[in-house]
Structures are given as structure tokens and as C-alpha cells.
Coordinates of C-alpha atoms and ligand atoms in Angstrom, one line a residue:
X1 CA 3.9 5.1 24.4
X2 CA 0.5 2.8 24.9
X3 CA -0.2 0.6 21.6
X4 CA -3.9 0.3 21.0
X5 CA -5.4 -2.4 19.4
X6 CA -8.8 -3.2 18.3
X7 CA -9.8 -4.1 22.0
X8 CA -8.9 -1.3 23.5
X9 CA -11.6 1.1 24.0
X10 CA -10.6 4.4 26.3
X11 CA -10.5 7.8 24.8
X12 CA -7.1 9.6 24.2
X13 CA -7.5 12.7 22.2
X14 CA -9.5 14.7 24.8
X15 CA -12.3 15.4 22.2
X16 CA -16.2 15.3 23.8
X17 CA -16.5 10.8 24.9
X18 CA -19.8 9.5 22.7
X19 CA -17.7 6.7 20.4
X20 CA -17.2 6.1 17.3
X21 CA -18.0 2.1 16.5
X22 CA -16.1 1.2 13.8
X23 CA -16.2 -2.5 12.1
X24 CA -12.3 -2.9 11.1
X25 CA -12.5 -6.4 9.4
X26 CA -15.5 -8.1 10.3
X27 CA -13.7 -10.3 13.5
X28 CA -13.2 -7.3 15.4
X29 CA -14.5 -4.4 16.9
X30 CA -13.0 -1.1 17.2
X31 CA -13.1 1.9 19.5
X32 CA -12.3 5.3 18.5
X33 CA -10.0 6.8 20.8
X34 CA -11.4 10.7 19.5
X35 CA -14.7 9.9 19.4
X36 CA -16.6 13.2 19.1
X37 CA -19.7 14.1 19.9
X38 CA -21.7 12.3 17.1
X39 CA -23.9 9.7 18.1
X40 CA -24.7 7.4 15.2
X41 CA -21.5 7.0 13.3
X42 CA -20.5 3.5 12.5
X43 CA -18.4 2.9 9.9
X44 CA -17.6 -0.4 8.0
X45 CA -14.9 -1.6 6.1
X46 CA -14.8 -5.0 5.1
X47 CA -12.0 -5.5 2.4
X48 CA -14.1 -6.9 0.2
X49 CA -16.7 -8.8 2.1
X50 CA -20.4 -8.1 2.1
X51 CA -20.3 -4.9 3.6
X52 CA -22.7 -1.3 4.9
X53 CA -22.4 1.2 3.9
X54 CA -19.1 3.6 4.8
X55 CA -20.2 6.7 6.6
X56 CA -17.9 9.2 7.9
X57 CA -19.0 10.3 11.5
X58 CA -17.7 13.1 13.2
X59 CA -17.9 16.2 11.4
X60 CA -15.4 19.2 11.5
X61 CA -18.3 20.8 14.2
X62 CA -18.0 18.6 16.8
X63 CA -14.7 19.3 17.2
X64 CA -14.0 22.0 20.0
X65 CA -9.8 22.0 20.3
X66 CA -7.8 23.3 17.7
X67 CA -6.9 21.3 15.3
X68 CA -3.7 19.3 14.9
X69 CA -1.7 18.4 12.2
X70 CA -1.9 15.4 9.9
X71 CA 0.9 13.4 8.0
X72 CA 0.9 10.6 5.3
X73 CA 4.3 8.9 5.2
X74 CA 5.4 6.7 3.6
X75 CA 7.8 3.7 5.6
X76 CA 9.4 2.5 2.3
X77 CA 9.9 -1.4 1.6
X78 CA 10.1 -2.3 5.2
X79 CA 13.2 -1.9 7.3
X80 CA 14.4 0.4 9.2
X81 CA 17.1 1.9 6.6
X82 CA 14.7 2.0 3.4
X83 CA 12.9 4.9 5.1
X84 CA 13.8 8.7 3.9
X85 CA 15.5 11.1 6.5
X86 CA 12.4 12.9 6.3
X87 CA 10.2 10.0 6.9
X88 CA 12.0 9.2 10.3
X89 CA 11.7 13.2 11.1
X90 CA 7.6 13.1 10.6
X91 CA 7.4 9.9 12.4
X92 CA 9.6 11.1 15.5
X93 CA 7.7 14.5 15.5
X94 CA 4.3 13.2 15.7
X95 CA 2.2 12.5 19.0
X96 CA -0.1 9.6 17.7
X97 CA 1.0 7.0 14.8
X98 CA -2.3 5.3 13.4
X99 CA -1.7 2.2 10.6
X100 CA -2.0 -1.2 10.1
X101 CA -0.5 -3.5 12.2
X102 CA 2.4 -5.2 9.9
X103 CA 3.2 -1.9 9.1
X104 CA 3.2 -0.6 13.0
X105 CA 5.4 -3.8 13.5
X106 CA 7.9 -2.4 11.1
X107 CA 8.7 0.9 13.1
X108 CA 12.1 1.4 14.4
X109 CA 12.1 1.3 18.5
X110 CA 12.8 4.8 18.9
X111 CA 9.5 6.2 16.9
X112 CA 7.3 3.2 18.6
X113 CA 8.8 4.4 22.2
X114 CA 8.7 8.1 21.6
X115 CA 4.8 8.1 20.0
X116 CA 2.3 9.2 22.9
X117 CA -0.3 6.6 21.5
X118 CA -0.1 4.2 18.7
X119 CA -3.1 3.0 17.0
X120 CA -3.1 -0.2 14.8
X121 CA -6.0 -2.0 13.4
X122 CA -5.4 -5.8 11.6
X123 CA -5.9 -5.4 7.2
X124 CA -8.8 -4.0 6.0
X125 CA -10.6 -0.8 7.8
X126 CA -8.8 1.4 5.8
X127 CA -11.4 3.9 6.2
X128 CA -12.2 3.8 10.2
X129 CA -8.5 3.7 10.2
X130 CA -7.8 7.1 8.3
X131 CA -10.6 8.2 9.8
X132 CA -9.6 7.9 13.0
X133 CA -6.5 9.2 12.4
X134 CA -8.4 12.4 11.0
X135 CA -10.8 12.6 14.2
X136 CA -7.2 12.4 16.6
X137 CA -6.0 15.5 14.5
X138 CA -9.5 17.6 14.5
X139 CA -9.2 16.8 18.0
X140 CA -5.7 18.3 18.4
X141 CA -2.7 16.1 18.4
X142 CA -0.2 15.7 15.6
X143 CA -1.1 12.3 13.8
X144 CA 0.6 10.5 11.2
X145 CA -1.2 7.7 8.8
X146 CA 1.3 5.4 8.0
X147 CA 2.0 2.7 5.3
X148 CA 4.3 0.7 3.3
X149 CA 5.9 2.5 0.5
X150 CA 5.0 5.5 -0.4
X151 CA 1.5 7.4 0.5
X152 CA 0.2 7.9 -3.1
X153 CA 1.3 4.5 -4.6
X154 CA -2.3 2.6 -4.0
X155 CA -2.2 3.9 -0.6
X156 CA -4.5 6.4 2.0
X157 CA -3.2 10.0 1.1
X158 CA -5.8 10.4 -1.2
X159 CA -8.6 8.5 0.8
X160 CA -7.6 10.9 3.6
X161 CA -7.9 14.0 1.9
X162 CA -11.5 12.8 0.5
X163 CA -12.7 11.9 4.3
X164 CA -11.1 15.5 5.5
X165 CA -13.6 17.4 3.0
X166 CA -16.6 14.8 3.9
X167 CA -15.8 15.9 6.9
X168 CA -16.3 19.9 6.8
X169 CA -12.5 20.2 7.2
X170 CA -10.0 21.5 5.0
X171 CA -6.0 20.0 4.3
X172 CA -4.8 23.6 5.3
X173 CA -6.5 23.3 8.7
X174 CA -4.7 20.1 9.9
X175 CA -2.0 21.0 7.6
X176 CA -2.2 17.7 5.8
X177 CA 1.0 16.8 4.2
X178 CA 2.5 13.7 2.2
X179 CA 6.2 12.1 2.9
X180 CA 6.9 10.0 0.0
X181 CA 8.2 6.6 1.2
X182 CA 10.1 4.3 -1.8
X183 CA 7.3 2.6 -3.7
X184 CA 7.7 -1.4 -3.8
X185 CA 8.0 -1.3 -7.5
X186 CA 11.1 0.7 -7.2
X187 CA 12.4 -1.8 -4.2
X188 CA 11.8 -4.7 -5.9
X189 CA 13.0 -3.6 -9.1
X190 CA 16.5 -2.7 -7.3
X191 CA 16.5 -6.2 -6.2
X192 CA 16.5 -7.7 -9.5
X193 CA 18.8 -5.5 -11.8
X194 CA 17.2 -2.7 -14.2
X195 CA 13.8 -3.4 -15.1
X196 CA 11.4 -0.9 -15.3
X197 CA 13.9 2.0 -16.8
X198 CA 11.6 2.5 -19.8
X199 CA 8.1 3.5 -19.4
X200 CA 6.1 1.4 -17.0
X201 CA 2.8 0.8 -15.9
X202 CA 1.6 0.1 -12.7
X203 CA -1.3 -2.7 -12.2
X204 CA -3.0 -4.1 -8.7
X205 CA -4.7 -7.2 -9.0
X206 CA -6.9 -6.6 -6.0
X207 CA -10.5 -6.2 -7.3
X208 CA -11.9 -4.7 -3.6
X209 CA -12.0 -1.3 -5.2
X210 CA -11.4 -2.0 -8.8
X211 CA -13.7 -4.8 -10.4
X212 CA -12.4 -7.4 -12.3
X213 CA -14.0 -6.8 -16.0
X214 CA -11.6 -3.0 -15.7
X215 CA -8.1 -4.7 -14.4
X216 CA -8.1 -7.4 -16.9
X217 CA -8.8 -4.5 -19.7
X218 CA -6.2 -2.0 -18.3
X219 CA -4.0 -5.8 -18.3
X220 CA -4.6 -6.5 -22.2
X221 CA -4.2 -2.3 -22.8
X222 CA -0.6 -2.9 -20.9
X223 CA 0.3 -6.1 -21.9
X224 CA -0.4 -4.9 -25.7
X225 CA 1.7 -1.4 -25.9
X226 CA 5.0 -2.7 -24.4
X227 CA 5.0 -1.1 -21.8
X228 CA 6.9 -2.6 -18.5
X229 CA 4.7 -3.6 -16.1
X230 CA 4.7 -3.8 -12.3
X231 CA 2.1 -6.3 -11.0
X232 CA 0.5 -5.3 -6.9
X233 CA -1.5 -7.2 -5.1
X234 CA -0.6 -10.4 -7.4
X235 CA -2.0 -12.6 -5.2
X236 CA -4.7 -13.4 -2.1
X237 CA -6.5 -16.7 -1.2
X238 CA -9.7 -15.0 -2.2
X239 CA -8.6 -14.2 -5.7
X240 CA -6.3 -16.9 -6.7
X241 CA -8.1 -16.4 -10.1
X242 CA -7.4 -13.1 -10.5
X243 CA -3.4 -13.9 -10.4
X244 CA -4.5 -17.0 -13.2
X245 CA -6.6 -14.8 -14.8
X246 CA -3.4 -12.0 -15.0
X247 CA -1.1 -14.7 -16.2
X248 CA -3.4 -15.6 -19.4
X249 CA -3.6 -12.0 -20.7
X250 CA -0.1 -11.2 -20.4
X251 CA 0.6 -14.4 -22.1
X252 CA -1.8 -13.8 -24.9
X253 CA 0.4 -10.6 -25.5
X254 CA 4.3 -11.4 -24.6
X255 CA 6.5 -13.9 -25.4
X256 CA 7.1 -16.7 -22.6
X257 CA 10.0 -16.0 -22.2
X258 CA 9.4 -12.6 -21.5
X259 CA 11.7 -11.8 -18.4
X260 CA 9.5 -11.5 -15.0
X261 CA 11.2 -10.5 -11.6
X262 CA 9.5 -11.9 -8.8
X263 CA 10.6 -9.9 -5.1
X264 CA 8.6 -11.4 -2.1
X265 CA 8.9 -8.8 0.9
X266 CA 11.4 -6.9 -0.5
X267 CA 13.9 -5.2 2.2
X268 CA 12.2 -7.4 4.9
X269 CA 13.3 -10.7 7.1
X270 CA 11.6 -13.2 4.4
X271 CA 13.1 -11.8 1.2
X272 CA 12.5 -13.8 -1.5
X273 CA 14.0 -12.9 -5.3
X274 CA 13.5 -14.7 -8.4
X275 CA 13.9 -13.5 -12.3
X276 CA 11.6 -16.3 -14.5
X277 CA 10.3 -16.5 -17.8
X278 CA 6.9 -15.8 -18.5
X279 CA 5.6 -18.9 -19.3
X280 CA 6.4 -19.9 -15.7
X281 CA 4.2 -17.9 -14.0
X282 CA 1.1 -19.5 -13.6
X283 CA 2.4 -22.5 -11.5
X284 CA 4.5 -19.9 -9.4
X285 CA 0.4 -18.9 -7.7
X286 CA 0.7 -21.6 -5.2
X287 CA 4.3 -21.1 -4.0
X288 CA 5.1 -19.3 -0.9
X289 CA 6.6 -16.8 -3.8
X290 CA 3.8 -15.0 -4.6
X291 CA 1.4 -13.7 -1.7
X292 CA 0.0 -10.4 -0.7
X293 CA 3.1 -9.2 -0.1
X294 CA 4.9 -10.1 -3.6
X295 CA 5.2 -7.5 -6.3
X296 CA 6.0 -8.6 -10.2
X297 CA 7.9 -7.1 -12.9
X298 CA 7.2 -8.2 -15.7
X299 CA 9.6 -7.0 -18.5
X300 CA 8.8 -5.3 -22.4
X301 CA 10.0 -6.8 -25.5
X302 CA 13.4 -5.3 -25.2
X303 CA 13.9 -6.8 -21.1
X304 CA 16.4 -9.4 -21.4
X305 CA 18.6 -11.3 -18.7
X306 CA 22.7 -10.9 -18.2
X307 CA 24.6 -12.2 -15.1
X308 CA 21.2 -13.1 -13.2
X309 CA 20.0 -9.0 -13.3
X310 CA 16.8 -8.1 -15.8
X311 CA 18.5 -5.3 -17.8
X312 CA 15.5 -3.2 -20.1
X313 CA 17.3 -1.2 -22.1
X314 CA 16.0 2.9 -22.2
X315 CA 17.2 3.2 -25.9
X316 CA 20.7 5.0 -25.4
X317 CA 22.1 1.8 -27.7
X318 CA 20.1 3.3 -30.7
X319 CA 22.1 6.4 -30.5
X320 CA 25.0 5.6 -28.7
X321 CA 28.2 3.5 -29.3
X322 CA 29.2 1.9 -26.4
Ligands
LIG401 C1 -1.8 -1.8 -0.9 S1 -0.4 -2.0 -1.9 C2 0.6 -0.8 -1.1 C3 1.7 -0.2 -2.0 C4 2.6 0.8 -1.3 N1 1.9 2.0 -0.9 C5 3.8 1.1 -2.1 O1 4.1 2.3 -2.5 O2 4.6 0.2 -2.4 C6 0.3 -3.5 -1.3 C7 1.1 -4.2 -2.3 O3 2.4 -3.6 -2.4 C8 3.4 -4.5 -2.7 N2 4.4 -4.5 -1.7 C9 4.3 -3.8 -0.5 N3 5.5 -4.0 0.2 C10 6.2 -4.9 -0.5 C11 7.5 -5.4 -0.3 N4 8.2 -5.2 0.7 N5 8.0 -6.3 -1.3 C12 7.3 -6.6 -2.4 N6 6.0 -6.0 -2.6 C13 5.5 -5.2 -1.7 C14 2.7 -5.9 -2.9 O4 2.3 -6.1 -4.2 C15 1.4 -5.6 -2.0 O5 0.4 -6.5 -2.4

């Protein structure tokens, strides 16, 4: 197994040599190890920062193997024993593993010693990264796209089946599949009882992608109807108000005492748990507690707390004697 980083610049797909520049997070360059035979394709991602435009480079035609396959799949919270059998299958099966670093860090030994070629960019590049992990399977090797919890949960299944058809390519030709991974909602709400057993909407904070003006309105749509609510992305240094911002609507709409799980890294080294009230949120943003990788549940009317676990009932006690 060789590791590539973003300094690493030979080719190891065995598709035609012209690179593919790719700008992962505006500190580093990046190499394509399948560069094909296009000539002007830079791509850019920049997370959020001033950014070109993202092109896709390589088309399907400049592509002379045949193609191999590609796999989303999803690693689950974090260690080794949160991932699915099937997870563990795709990941030992394929010949190059392509993801973000923290995520490449959380592989168990024997998929990082029995890949041919891992490639891992730092956060951001999301789209050099999938694409690059399209270009290795166009070029024929078996690649899997990795990430935390599961591929379709604000994740790249969906961002790599848009590059495959900007491409020329098709899902059937690299036989493109998806291995759900557990979603950090469902990880973190298993840390901290039964919350989310009634319907429950999913929000990310992060504005890269979404602006701000649309999150706060889906946050007051939520926030109004009851619904439970998982909370991703809660929190970055670059959008401290956007976790403020959060707290205000949900308070405008729940009670403060509304009870809010709080899982930091759930299922990895630096665990953290807590189950506050509402009203405490706001001052929580500048604890180690709440960071990029923090996920919040924050419970309906009905979410109440009973020997330290959230419980939200599904509505069995209105038809049920127990
Ligand atoms: C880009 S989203 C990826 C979500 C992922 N695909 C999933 O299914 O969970 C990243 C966000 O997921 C949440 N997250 C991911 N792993 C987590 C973990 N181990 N514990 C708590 N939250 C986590 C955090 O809210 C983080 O900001």
C-alpha cells in the first residue's frame, strides 16, 4: 500500500501522463495520480473561500482501459466496529481508497495495508477528490470514495454520480454503487437514549453550499412543526454566527427547556456526550463541545429526560396501557 498525499505527484492508474492540477484547499497543491490526457483541467475547491470556477477535466474519451468499478461507502461514526459487514467487504475488495484524511486515519490496518494506493486530500476538495476517484476508475482500478457515516447523508454519492455524467460516463459503466455507513444522527442519538423516534428533520449549518437566508428558513419551518431535529455542521470558526444564529430561531420556537443531546465525535477516542436544556445552548458555541465534528439533537415538545437518556415518545402511550 503507498498513501498519497497532496505532495505526491507520480501517476498510478496507468491512464495516458498529462496531469490533472487540482487546488484541494487553497494551502496545497494536488496531483492527480490518473491524469488523462486533457490538458487544461484545473479544478478548484475551496470550502467556502473565494473560489474559480469547478471544472471537471478528463472526459470519459480520454480514457483508453476499461473501466473499473466505483464504490461510495460509508465508514459509520468512526471506529473500527461501527462499520457494516459489507462496508469492511467493499473496502477490502477495492484496489485504490480515495477520502479525506481524518477519515483515511480512521481505517482499520488491514484495509489501509491491503489497498494498492490510498489517496487522501486535507477538508475541502470535495470535488478534485471524487473526481479523482472517478478518473482512477475510468482508468481501470476498483476505487472506493470514502466518508464518515453513510454516503447519502450530506455526503459525495450524489456529487459523484453528477461528475460521472459531466463526464460522458454512465453509473452502469463503472458499476457505481453505494454502501450505507450509520449516519451520525443515528450514532449520536444511540449515545444519548431515544430521541429522534418520531419524525425528524435533518439540518446542516454549514452555508458552503447552502446560503444562510435558506437554512435559517428551513430552521424556523422545523423548529415550528415539532418535528425532532438533528443539527450537522453546528459549528466552524468561520461561522460561529451561524451556530448563534441556529440557537435564536429554535429558541423563538421551543421551550428552553426543550431537551438537546449534544454527542462530540461520537464512537471515536474524544467522545464527548451531554443532554442540556435549550436555553443552554448558545454559551455551549465556545466549548470544546461543539466543533465540526459535533452533531445536535434537539428534542419536540413531547422529548423529555428520565435516568440521564432523552426519551421522545412515538405515541404508542395514546393507544397503549402500559
Ligand atoms: C459533512 S457531514 C457528514 C455526515 C455523514 N455523511 C453522516 O452520514 O453522518 C459532517 C457532520 O457530520 C456530523 N458527524 C460526523 N461524524 C460525527 C461523529 N462521529 N460524531 C458526531 N457528529 C458527527 C457532524 O455534525 C459533522 O459536522
Amino acid at each position: 500500500m503507498s498513501t498519497d498525499n497532496t505532495e505526491s505527484t507520480e501517476s498510478k492508474c496507468g491512464a495516458s501522463t498529462d496531469e490533472t492540477t487540482t487546488d484541494a484547499d487553497a494551502t496545497a497543491e494536488t496531483s492527480s495520480k490518473c491524469g488523462a490526457s486533457s490538458s487544461d483541467s484545473s479544478s478548484s475547491s475551496s470550502c467556502g473561500a473565494s473560489s474559480d470556477e469547478e471544472e471537471v477535466g478528463a472526459t470519459v474519451d480520454d480514457f483508453e482501459a476499461d473501466p473499473g468499478r466505483l464504490v461510495a461507502v460509508g465508514l459509520g461514526p468512526g471506529q473500527p466496529e461501527g462499520m457494516t459487514a459489507k462496508a469492511r467487504s467493499a473496502l477490502l475488495e477495492a484496489e485504490h481508497i480515495v477520502g479525506y484524511t481524518t477519515y483515511v486515519e480512521l481505517l482499520p490496518d488491514e484495509v489501509t495495508e491491503g489497498a494498492e494506493d490510498i489517496y487522501n486530500t486535507p477538508m475541502c476538495g470535495e470535488v478534485s477528490r471524487t473526481e479523482e476517484a472517478i478518473d482512477r476508475a475510468l482508468a481501470g482500478n476498483d476505487v472506493a470514495i470514502i466518508g464518515s457515516g453513510d454516503p447519502n447523508v450530506y455526503a459525495l454519492a450524489g456529487l459523484a454520480l453528477e461528475i460521472i455524467e459531466s463526464k460522458g460516463a454512465t453509473a452502469s459503466m463503472l458499476d457505481f454503487d453505494v454502501v450505507p455507513g450509520v449516519p451520525a444522527a443515528q450514532s449520536c442519538a444511540a449515545r444519548v437514549g431515544a430521541p429522534l423516534v418520531n419524525d425528524t428533520v435533518s439540518i446542516s449549518l454549514s452555508d458552503h453550499l447552502t446560503d444562510m437566508p435558506t437554512i435559517e428558513s428551513r430552521l424556523h419551518a422545523t423548529a415550528k412543526e415539532g418535528f425532532t431535529i438533528s443539527i450537522y455542521n453546528p459549528w466552524s470558526r468561520k461561522r460561529r454566527e451561524n451556530y448563534q444564529k441556529c440557537c435564536e430561531i429554535l429558541l423563538e420556537h421551543r421551550d428552553p427547556e426543550t431537551p438537546v443531546g449534544v454527542v462530540h465525535a461520537a464512537g471515536r477516542e474524544d467522545e464527548q456526550v451531554e443532554i442540556v436544556e435549550l436555553g443552554e445552548l448558545p454559551e455551549l458555541g465556545e466549548t470544546d463541545l461543539v466543533d465540526m465534528t459535533t452533531t445536535l439533537l434537539v428534542g419536540n415538545e413531547d422529548t423529555y429526560v428520565w435516568d440521564d437518556r432523552m426519551v421522545t415518545p412515538r405515541g404508542y402511550e395514546t393507544k397503549y396501557d402500559y
